[in-house]
Amino acid sequence: MGEKKQVPLRLSEQLYSAIAAWAEDDFRSINGQIEYLLTECVKQRKKNGKYVGEEIDAPLEIDIK
């Protein structure tokens, strides 16, 4: 694997919290979880030529309570 690129990323506080909790459940760092999720999305797109979800561009609503 080649050298990794650094990418500045802005996330809402709700999304960050959700990813952080998920990362903790999966025993990954937050950065590792984001990289894992992006990798899985790219694999899925290559597999069937479509985005993972039909509403990928819909506004994100996370209910974390």
XYZ file of N, CA and C in Angstrom:
195
model
N 0.844 -1.173 0.000
C 0.000 0.000 0.000
C 0.886 1.232 0.000
N 0.474 2.227 -0.791
C 1.244 3.456 -0.893
C 1.049 4.354 0.319
N 1.701 5.482 0.224
C 1.603 6.468 1.295
C 0.167 6.971 1.401
N -0.294 7.183 2.621
C -1.661 7.661 2.833
C -1.716 9.172 2.726
N -2.811 9.652 2.192
C -3.052 11.089 2.053
C -3.792 11.600 3.285
N -3.487 12.803 3.681
C -4.223 13.450 4.760
C -5.325 14.294 4.135
N -6.524 14.146 4.668
C -7.676 14.865 4.133
C -8.395 15.559 5.281
N -8.489 16.886 5.218
C -9.254 17.571 6.260
C -10.741 17.228 6.087
N -11.416 16.979 7.180
C -12.803 16.540 7.125
C -13.598 17.238 8.217
N -14.703 17.833 7.835
C -15.581 18.473 8.806
C -16.833 17.622 8.958
N -17.169 17.286 10.184
C -18.349 16.484 10.486
C -19.202 17.216 11.503
N -20.495 17.006 11.432
C -21.352 17.565 12.476
C -21.020 16.858 13.792
N -21.332 17.497 14.878
C -21.057 16.905 16.189
C -21.825 15.595 16.364
N -23.052 15.552 15.851
C -23.859 14.332 15.961
C -23.242 13.190 15.173
N -22.818 13.461 13.952
C -22.208 12.416 13.134
C -20.903 11.944 13.753
N -20.092 12.882 14.229
C -18.833 12.524 14.878
C -19.084 11.609 16.081
N -20.067 11.955 16.890
C -20.389 11.150 18.073
C -20.841 9.749 17.690
N -21.663 9.663 16.648
C -22.140 8.356 16.194
C -20.987 7.503 15.687
N -20.094 8.092 14.908
C -18.943 7.351 14.387
C -18.002 6.961 15.521
N -17.824 7.851 16.482
C -16.955 7.551 17.627
C -17.490 6.360 18.420
N -18.801 6.329 18.643
C -19.399 5.211 19.381
C -19.257 3.913 18.591
N -19.470 3.979 17.294
C -19.346 2.807 16.432
C -17.907 2.324 16.417
N -16.965 3.249 16.330
C -15.545 2.892 16.341
C -15.178 2.175 17.640
N -15.700 2.688 18.736
C -15.419 2.057 20.035
C -15.972 0.637 20.067
N -17.182 0.440 19.540
C -17.778 -0.904 19.483
C -16.941 -1.857 18.646
N -16.324 -1.330 17.579
C -15.527 -2.153 16.668
C -14.039 -2.171 17.033
N -13.686 -1.554 18.159
C -12.293 -1.498 18.625
C -11.369 -0.854 17.596
N -11.842 0.248 17.004
C -11.042 1.003 16.044
C -10.929 2.445 16.526
N -9.942 3.140 15.985
C -9.866 4.581 16.189
C -10.954 5.217 15.324
N -11.270 6.461 15.590
C -12.261 7.152 14.771
C -11.755 7.243 13.333
N -10.499 7.593 13.166
C -9.917 7.664 11.825
C -9.990 6.303 11.140
N -9.663 5.255 11.866
C -9.726 3.904 11.315
C -11.139 3.513 10.923
N -12.120 3.936 11.712
C -13.513 3.624 11.411
C -13.966 4.344 10.144
N -13.600 5.610 10.012
C -13.963 6.369 8.819
C -13.324 5.737 7.589
N -12.057 5.359 7.693
C -11.366 4.721 6.575
C -12.029 3.388 6.222
N -12.393 2.613 7.232
C -13.071 1.336 7.016
C -14.403 1.547 6.288
N -15.191 2.511 6.760
C -16.500 2.760 6.153
C -16.374 3.226 4.706
N -15.434 4.113 4.451
C -15.226 4.579 3.079
C -14.763 3.442 2.168
N -13.880 2.596 2.669
C -13.397 1.445 1.899
C -14.544 0.507 1.550
N -15.414 0.242 2.522
C -16.557 -0.640 2.270
C -17.512 -0.033 1.236
N -17.725 1.257 1.289
C -18.585 1.922 0.315
C -17.999 1.834 -1.089
N -16.705 2.034 -1.212
C -16.054 1.958 -2.524
C -16.122 0.527 -3.055
N -15.896 -0.460 -2.200
C -15.992 -1.866 -2.624
C -17.397 -2.166 -3.134
N -18.409 -1.702 -2.409
C -19.797 -1.954 -2.796
C -20.109 -1.295 -4.135
N -19.628 -0.087 -4.318
C -19.877 0.625 -5.586
C -19.213 -0.108 -6.747
N -17.993 -0.585 -6.545
C -17.298 -1.326 -7.609
C -18.019 -2.636 -7.902
N -18.631 -3.210 -6.857
C -19.285 -4.500 -6.998
C -20.545 -4.405 -7.858
N -21.365 -3.391 -7.611
C -22.627 -3.330 -8.343
C -22.826 -2.048 -9.151
N -21.829 -1.187 -9.158
C -21.913 0.024 -9.953
C -22.828 1.091 -9.403
N -23.349 0.885 -8.197
C -24.257 1.849 -7.593
C -23.719 2.275 -6.242
N -24.239 3.391 -5.781
C -23.939 3.790 -4.414
C -24.610 2.803 -3.460
N -24.156 2.783 -2.238
C -24.699 1.852 -1.253
C -26.194 2.085 -1.058
N -26.610 3.329 -0.939
C -28.023 3.618 -0.722
C -28.585 4.478 -1.827
N -29.869 4.334 -2.071
C -30.539 5.137 -3.079
C -30.606 6.606 -2.666
N -30.633 6.877 -1.376
C -30.776 8.245 -0.874
C -29.467 8.756 -0.269
N -28.363 8.463 -0.926
C -27.059 8.812 -0.370
C -26.869 10.315 -0.200
N -27.547 11.105 -1.035
C -27.403 12.551 -0.954
C -28.468 13.212 -0.085
N -29.348 12.410 0.505
C -30.395 12.975 1.364
C -29.754 13.543 2.634
N -30.355 14.582 3.202
C -29.814 15.153 4.450
C -29.756 14.083 5.555
N -28.694 14.121 6.306
C -28.489 13.146 7.370
C -29.203 13.579 8.639
N -30.044 12.709 9.147
C -30.727 12.986 10.403
C -30.372 11.856 11.366
N -29.623 12.203 12.401
C -29.206 11.208 13.380
C -29.887 11.530 14.699
N -30.555 10.551 15.252
C -31.210 10.731 16.536
C -30.402 9.976 17.585
N -29.566 10.701 18.291
C -28.709 10.088 19.308
C -29.203 10.537 20.672
N -29.913 9.666 21.317
C -30.449 10.007 22.646
C -30.204 8.884 23.610
